[in-house]
PDB file of C-alpha atoms in Angstrom:
ATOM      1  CA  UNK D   1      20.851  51.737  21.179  1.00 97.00           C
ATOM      2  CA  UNK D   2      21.410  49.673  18.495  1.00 98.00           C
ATOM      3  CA  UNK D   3      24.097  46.338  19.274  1.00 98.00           C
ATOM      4  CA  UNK D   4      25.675  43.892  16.537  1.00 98.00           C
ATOM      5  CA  UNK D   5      27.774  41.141  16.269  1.00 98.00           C
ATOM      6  CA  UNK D   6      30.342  41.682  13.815  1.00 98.00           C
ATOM      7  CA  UNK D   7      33.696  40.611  12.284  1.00 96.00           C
ATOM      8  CA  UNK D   8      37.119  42.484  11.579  1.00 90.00           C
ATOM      9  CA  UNK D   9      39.853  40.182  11.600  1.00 87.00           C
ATOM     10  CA  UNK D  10      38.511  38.859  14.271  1.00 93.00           C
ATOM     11  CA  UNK D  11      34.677  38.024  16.004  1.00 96.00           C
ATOM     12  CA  UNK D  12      33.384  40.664  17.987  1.00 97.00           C
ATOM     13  CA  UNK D  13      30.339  43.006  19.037  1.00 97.00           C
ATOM     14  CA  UNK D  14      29.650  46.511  19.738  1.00 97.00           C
ATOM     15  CA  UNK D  15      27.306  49.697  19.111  1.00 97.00           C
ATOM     16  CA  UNK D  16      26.110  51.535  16.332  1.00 97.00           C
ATOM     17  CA  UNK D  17      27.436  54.948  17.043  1.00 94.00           C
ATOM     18  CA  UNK D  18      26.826  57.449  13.971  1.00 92.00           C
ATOM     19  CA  UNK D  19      29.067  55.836  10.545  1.00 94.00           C
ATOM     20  CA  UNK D  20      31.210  54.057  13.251  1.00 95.00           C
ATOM     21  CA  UNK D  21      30.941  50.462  15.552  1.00 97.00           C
ATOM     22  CA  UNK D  22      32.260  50.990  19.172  1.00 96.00           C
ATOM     23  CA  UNK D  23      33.797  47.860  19.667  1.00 96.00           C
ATOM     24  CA  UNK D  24      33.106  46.808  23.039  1.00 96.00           C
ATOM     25  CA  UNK D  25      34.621  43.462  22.503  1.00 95.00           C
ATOM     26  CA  UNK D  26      38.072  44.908  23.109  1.00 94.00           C
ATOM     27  CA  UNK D  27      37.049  47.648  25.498  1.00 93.00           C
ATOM     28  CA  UNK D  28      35.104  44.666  27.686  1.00 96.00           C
ATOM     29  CA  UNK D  29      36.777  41.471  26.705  1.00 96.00           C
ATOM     30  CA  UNK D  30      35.736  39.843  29.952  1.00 97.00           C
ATOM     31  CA  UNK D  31      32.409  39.938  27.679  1.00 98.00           C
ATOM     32  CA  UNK D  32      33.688  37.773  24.844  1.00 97.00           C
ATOM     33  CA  UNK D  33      30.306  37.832  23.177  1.00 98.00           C
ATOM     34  CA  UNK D  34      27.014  40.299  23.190  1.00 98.00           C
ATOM     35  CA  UNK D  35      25.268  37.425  24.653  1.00 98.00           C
ATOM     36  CA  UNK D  36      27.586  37.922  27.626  1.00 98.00           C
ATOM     37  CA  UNK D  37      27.260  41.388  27.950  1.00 98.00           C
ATOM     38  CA  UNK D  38      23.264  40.554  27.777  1.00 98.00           C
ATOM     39  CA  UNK D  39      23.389  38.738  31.068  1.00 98.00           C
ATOM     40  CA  UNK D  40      25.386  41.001  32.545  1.00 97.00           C
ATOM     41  CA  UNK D  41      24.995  43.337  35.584  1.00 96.00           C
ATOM     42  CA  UNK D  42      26.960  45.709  33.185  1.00 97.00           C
ATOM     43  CA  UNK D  43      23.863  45.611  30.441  1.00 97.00           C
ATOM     44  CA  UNK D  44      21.857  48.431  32.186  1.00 96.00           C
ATOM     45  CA  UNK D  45      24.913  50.925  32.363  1.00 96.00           C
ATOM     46  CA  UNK D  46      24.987  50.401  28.062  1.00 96.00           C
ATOM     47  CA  UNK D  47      24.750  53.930  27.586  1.00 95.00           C
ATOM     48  CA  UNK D  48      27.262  55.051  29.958  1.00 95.00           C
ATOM     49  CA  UNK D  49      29.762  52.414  28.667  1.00 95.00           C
ATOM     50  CA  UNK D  50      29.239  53.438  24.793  1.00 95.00           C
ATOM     51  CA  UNK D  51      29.176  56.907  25.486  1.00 92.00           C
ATOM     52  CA  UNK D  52      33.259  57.231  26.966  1.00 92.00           C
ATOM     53  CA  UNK D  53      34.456  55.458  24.059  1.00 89.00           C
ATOM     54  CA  UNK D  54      35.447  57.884  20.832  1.00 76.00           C
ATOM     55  CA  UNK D  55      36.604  55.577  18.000  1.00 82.00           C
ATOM     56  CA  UNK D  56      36.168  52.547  16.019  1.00 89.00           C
ATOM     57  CA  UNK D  57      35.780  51.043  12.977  1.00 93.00           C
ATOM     58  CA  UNK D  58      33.768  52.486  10.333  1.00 95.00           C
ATOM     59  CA  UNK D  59      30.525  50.800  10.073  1.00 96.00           C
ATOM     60  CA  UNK D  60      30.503  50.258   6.233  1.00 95.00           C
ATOM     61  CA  UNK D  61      33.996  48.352   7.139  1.00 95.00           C
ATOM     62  CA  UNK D  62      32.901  45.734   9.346  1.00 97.00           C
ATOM     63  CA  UNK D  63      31.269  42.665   8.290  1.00 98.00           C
ATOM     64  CA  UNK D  64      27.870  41.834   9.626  1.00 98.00           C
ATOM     65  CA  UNK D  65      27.470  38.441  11.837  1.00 98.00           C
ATOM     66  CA  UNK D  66      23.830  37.401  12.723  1.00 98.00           C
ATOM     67  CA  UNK D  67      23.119  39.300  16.094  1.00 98.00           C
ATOM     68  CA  UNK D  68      23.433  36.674  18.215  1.00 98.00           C
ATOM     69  CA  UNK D  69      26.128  34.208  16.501  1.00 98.00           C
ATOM     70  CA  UNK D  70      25.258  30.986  18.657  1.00 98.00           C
ATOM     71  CA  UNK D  71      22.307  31.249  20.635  1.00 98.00           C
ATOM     72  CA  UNK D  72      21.084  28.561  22.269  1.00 98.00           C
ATOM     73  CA  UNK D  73      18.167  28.376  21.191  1.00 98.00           C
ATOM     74  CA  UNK D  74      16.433  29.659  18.233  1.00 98.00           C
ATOM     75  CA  UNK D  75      12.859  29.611  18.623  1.00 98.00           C
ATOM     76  CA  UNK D  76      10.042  30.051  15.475  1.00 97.00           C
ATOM     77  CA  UNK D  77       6.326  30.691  15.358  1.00 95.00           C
ATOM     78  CA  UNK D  78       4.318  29.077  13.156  1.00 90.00           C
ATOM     79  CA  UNK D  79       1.456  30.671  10.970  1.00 84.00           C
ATOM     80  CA  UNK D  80       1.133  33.866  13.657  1.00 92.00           C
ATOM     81  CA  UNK D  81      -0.130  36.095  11.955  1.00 89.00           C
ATOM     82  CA  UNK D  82      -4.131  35.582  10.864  1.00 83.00           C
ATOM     83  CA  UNK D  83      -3.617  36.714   6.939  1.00 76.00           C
ATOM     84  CA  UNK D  84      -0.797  34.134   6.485  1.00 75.00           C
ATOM     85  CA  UNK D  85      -2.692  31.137   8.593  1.00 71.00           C
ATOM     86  CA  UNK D  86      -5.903  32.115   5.972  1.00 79.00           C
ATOM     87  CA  UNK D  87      -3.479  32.666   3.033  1.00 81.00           C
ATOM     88  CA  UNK D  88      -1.583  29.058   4.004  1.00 73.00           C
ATOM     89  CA  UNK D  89      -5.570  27.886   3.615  1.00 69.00           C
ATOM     90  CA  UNK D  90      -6.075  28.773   0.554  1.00 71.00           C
ATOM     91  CA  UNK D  91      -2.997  27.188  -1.085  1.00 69.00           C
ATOM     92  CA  UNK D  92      -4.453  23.533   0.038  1.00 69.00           C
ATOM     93  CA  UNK D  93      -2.864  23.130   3.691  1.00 70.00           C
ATOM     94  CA  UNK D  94      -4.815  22.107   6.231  1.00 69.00           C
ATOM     95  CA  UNK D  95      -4.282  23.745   9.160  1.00 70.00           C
ATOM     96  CA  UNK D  96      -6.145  25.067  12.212  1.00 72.00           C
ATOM     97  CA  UNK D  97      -5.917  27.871  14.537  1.00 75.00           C
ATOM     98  CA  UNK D  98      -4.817  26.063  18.129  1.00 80.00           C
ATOM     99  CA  UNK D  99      -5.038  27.418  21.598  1.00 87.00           C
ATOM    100  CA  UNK D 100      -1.290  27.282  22.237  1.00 92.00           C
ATOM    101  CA  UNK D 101       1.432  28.752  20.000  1.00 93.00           C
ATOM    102  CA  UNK D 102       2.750  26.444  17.427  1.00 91.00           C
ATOM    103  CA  UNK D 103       6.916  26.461  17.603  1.00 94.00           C
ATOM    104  CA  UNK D 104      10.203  24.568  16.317  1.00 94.00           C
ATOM    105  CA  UNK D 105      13.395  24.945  16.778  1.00 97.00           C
ATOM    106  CA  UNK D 106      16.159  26.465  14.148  1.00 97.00           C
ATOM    107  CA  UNK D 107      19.923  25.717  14.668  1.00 97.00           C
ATOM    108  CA  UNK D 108      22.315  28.688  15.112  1.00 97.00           C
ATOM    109  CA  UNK D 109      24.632  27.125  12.333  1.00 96.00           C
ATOM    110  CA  UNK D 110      21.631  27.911   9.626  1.00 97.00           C
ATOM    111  CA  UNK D 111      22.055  31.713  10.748  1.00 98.00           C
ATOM    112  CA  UNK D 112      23.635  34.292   8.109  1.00 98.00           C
ATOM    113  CA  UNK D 113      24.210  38.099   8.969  1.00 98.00           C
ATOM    114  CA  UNK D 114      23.355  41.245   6.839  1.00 98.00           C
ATOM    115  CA  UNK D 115      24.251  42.065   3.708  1.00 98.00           C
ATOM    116  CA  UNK D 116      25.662  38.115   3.710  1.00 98.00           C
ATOM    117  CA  UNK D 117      24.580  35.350   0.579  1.00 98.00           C
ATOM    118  CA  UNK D 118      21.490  33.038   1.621  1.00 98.00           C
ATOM    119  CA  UNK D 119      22.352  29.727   0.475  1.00 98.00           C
ATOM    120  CA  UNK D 120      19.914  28.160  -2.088  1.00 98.00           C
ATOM    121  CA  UNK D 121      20.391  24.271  -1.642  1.00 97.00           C
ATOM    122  CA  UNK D 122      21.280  22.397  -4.512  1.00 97.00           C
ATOM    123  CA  UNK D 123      18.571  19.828  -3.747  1.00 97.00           C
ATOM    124  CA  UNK D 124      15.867  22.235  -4.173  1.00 97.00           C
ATOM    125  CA  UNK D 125      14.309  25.336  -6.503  1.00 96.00           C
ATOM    126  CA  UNK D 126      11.227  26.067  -3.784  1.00 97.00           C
ATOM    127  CA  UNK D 127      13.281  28.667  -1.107  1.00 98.00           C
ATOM    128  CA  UNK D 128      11.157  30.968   0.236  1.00 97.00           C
ATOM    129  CA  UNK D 129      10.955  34.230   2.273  1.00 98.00           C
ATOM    130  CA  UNK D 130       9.336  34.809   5.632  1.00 97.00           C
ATOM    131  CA  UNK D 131      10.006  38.621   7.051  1.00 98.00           C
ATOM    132  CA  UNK D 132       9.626  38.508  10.828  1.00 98.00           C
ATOM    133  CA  UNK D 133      10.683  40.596  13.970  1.00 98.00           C
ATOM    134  CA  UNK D 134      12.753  38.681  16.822  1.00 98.00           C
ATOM    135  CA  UNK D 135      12.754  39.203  20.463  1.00 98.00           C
ATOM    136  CA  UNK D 136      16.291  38.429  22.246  1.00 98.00           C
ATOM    137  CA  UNK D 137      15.997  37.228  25.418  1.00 98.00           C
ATOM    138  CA  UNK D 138      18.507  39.095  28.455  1.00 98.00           C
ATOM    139  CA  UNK D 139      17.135  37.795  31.565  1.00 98.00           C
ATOM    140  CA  UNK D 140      16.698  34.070  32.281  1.00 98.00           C
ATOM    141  CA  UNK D 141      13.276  32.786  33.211  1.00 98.00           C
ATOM    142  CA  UNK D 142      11.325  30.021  33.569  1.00 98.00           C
ATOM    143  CA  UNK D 143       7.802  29.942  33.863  1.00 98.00           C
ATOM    144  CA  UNK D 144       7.418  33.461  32.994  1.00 98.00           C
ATOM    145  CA  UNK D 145       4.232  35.286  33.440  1.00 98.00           C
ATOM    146  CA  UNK D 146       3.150  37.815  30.370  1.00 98.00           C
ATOM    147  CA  UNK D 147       2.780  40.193  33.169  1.00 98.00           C
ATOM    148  CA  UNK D 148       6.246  39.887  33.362  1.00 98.00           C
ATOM    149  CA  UNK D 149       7.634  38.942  30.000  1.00 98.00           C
ATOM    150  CA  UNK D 150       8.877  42.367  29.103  1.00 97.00           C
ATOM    151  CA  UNK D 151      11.254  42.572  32.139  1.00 97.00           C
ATOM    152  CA  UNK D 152      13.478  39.360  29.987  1.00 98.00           C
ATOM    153  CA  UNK D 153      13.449  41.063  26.867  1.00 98.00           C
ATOM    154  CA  UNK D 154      16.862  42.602  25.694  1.00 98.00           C
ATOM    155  CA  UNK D 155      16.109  44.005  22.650  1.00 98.00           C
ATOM    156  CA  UNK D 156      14.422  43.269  18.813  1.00 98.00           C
ATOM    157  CA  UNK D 157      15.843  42.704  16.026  1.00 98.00           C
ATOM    158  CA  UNK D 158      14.633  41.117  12.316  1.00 98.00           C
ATOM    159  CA  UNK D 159      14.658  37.609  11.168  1.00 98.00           C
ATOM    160  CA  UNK D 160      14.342  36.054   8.030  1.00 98.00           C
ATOM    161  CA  UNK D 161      13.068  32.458   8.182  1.00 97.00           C
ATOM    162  CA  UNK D 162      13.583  31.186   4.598  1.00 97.00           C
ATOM    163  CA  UNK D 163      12.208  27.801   4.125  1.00 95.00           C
ATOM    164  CA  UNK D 164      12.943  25.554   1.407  1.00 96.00           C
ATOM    165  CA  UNK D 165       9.220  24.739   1.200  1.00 93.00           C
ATOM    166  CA  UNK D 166       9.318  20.761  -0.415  1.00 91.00           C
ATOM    167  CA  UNK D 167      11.763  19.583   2.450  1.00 91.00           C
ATOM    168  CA  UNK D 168       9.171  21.375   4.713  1.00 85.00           C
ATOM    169  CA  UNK D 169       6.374  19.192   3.496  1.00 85.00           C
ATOM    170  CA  UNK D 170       8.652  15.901   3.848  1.00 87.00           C
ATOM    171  CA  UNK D 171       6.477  14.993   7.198  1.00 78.00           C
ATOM    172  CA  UNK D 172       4.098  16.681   9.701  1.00 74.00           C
ATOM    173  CA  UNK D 173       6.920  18.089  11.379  1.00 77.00           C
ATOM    174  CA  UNK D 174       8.658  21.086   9.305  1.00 84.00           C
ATOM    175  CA  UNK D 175      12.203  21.214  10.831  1.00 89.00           C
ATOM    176  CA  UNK D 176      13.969  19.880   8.453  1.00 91.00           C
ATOM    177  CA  UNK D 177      12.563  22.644   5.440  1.00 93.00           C
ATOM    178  CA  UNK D 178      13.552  25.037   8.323  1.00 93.00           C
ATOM    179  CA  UNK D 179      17.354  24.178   8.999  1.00 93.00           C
ATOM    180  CA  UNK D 180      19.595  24.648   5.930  1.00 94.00           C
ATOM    181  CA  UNK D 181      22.896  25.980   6.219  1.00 96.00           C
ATOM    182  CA  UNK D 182      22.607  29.891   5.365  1.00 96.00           C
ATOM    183  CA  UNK D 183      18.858  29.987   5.324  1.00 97.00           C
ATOM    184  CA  UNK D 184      18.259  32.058   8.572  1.00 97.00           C
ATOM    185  CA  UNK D 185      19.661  35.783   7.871  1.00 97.00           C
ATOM    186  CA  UNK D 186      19.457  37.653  11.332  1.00 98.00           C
ATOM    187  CA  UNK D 187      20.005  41.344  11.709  1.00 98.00           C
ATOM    188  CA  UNK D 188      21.675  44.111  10.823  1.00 98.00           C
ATOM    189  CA  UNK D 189      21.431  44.995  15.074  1.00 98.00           C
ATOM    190  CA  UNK D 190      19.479  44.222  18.194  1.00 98.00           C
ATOM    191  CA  UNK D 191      17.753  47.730  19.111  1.00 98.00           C
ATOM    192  CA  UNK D 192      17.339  48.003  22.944  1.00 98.00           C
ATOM    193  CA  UNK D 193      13.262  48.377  23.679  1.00 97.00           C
ATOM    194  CA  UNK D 194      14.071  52.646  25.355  1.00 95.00           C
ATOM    195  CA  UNK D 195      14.824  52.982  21.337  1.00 96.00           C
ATOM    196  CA  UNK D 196      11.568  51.267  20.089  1.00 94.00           C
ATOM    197  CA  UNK D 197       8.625  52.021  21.944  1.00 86.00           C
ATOM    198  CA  UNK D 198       5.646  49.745  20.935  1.00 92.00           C
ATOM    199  CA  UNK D 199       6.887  46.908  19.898  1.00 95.00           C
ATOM    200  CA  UNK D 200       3.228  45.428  19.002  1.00 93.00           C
ATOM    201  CA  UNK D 201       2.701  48.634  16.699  1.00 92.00           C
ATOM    202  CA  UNK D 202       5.470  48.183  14.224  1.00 97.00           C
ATOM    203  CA  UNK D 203       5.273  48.469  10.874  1.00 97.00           C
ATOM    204  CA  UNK D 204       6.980  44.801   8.765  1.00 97.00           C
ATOM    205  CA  UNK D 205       7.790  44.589   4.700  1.00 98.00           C
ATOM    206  CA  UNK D 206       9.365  42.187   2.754  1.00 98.00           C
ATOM    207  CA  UNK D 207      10.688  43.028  -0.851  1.00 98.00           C
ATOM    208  CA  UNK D 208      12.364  41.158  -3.467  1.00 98.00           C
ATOM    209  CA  UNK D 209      14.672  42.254  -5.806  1.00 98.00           C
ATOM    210  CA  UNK D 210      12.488  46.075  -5.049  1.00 98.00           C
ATOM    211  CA  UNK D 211       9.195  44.862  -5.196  1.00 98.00           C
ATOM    212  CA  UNK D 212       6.694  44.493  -2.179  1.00 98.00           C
ATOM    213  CA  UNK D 213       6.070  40.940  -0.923  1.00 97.00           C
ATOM    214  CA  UNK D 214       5.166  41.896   2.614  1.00 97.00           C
ATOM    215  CA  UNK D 215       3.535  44.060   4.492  1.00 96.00           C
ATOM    216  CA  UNK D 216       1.687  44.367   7.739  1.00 95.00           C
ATOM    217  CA  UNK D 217       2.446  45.552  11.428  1.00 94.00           C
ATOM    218  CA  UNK D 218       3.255  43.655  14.508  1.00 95.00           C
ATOM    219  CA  UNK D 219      -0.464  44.549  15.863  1.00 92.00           C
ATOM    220  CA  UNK D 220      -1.423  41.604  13.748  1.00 92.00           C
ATOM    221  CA  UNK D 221      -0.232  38.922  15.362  1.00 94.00           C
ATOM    222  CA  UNK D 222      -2.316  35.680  16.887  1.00 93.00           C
ATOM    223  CA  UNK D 223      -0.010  35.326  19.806  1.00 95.00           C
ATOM    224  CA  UNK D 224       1.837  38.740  21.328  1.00 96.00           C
ATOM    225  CA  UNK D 225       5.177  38.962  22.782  1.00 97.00           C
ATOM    226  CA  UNK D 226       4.099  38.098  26.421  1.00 98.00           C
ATOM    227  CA  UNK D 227       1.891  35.260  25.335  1.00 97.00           C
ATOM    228  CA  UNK D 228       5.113  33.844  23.458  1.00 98.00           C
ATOM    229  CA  UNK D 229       7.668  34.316  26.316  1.00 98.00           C
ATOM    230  CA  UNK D 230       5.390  32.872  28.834  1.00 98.00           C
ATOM    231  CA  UNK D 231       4.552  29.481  26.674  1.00 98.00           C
ATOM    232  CA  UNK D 232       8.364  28.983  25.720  1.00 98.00           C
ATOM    233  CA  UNK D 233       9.346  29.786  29.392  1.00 98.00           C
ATOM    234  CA  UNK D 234       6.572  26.771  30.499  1.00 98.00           C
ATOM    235  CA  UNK D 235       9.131  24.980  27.994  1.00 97.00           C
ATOM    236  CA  UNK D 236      12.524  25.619  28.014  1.00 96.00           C
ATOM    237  CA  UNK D 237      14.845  27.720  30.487  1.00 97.00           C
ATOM    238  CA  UNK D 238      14.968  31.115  28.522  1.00 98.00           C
ATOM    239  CA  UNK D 239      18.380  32.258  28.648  1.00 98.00           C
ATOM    240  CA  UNK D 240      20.383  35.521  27.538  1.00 98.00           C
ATOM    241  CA  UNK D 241      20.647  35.368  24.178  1.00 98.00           C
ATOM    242  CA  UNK D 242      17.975  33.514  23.116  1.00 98.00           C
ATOM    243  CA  UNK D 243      15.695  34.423  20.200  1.00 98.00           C
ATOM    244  CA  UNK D 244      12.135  34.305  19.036  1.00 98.00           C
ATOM    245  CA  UNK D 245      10.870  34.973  15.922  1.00 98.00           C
ATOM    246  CA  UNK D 246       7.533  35.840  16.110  1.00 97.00           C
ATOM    247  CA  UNK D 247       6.170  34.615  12.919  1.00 96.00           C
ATOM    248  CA  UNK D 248       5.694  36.007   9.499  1.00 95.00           C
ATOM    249  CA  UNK D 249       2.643  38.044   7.762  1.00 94.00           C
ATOM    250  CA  UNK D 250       0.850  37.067   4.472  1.00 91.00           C
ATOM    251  CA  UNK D 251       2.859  37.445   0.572  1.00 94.00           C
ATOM    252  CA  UNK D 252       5.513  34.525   1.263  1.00 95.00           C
ATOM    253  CA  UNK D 253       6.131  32.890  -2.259  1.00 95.00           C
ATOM    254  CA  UNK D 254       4.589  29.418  -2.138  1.00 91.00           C
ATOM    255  CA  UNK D 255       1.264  30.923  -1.560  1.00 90.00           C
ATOM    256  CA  UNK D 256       0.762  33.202  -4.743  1.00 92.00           C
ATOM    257  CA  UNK D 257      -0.576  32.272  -8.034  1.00 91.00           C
ATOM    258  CA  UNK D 258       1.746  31.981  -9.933  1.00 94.00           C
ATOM    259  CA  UNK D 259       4.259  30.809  -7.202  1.00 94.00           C
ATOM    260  CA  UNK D 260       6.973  32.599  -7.108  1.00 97.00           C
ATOM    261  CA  UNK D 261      10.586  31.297  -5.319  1.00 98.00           C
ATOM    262  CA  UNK D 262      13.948  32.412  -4.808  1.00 98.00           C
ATOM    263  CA  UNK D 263      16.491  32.099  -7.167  1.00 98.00           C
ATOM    264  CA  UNK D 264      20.409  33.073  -7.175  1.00 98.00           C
ATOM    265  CA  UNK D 265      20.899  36.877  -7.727  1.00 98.00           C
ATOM    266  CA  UNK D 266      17.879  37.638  -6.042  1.00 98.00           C
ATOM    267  CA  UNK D 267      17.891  40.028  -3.137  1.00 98.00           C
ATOM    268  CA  UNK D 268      15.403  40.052   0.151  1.00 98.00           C
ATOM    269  CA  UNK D 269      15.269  43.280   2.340  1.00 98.00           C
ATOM    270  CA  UNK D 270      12.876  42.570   5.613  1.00 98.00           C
ATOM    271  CA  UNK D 271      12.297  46.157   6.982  1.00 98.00           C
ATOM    272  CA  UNK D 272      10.553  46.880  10.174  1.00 98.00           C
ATOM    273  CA  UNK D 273       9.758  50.104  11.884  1.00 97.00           C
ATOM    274  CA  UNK D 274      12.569  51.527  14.143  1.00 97.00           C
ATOM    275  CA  UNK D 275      14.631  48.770  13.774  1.00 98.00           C
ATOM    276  CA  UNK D 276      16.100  48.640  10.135  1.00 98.00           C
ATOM    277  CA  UNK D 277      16.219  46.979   7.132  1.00 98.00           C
ATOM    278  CA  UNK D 278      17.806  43.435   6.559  1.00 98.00           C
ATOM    279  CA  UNK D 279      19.740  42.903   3.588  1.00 98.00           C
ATOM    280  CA  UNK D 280      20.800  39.615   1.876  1.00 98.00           C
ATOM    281  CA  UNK D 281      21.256  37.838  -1.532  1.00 98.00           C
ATOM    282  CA  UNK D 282      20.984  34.480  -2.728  1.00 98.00           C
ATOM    283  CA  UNK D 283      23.620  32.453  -4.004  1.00 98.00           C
ATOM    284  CA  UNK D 284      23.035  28.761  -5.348  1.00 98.00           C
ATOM    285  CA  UNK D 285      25.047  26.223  -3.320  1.00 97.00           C
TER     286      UNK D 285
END
């Protein structure tokens, strides 16, 4: 099944049914948002729910909202997949593989939704693209074992971590190259895992404007999915709703020779295997 968060007058979320968007929001408004319905008893009974509602809004209507509009936490991998650690190498940062996922936080206010502008800051020309799947969270945890990380995971979905790369390199830490407004395009739709299968088998591609920036499969990266939920978990309290993005695969701009970054009327599709493709254009600020 494949869930959004979406606008039509008004916020709400619902399913993907055919060209049309059930909109539980106003069939289950006890649920005001999917991160409700997430953590709820009613989550498992999805398919029953969907399937005794007929009509709704077409889905070429609706406007897209990142999956999970205010999560409360957003949390990124860094350098986890081997081609991009070896690729950030060879463009002069120094960098080592560690024993223990590297992560930082994004703010849910830096999220955009499909087919919505990312926001090129007017106090940079360096933004750059960084395909990646993300795992939503549905059942809090803490101290999560990988033996039973997939039991908290309510679906995938695909993130785009653009980073305007000189505020990134401001200090060791890189939050703040990681946080502008309308840099963090999440979407179209969270795809429930009995629609996916393997997650750690799917194919991932980037392309600008058409052309092939990205590609690899999720069987690539340095940390898995368990690995990830059980470190975070050690953390924070995982809640429903949460997301982690799992890190991006070699091709980002900064890297190549020449580099190359994004510039207004440029537009990024992230594709991955059985979930979709994720559509955006960039707008200067």
């Amino acid at each position: 099944m494949k869930l959004l968060s979406f606008s039509e007058g008004r916020e709400s979320w619902g399913a993907v049914a055919g060209e049309i968007v059930v909109d539980l929001g106003k069939v289950l408004p006890h649920y005001p948002t999917l991160a409700d319905f997430i953590a709820s008893a009613d989550y498992i009974r999805r398919d029953e729910i969907v399937s005794a509602v007929k009509s709704g809004p077409k889905l070429s209507e609706v406007s897209f909202l990142p999956v999970i509009p205010r999560p409360e936490k957003i949390i990124c991998v860094v350098r986890n997949y081997l081609d991009h650690h070896n690729e950030a190498l060879a463009s002069g940062l120094k960098r080592e593989i560690t024993e223990y996922p590297p992560i930082f936080l994004r703010v849910w206010r830096s999220q955009v939704g499909h087919n919505e502008p990312i926001i090129r800051p007017k106090v940079s020309d360096h933004l750059d693209w960084e395909g990646e799947m993300a795992v939503v969270i549905g059942k809090a945890g803490r101290h999560i074992s990988q033996a039973d990380a997939w039991g908290h995971v309510a679906g995938y979905s695909i993130f785009n971590d653009v980073s305007v790369r000189d505020w990134q390199r401001h200090a060791q830490q890189i939050a703040s190259g990681k946080n502008f407004v309308g840099t963090g395009p999440f979407g179209p739709w969270l795809v429930t895992p009995d629609d996916i299968g393997d997650p750690a088998k799917l194919r991932i591609e980037t392309r600008v404007n058409g052309a092939v920036m990205q590609s690899s499969d999720t069987s690539m990266l340095i940390f898995p999915i368990p690995r990830l939920i059980e470190y975070c978990s050690t953390i924070f309290d995982l809640v429903p709703g949460d997301v982690i993005a799992t890190g991006t695969p070699a091709g980002v701009g900064f890297a190549r020779k020449p580099q190359i970054f994004l510039k207004a009327g440029d537009v990024v599709e992230v594709e991955i295997e059985e979930i979709g493709v994720l559509r955006n254009h960039v707008v200067d600020e």
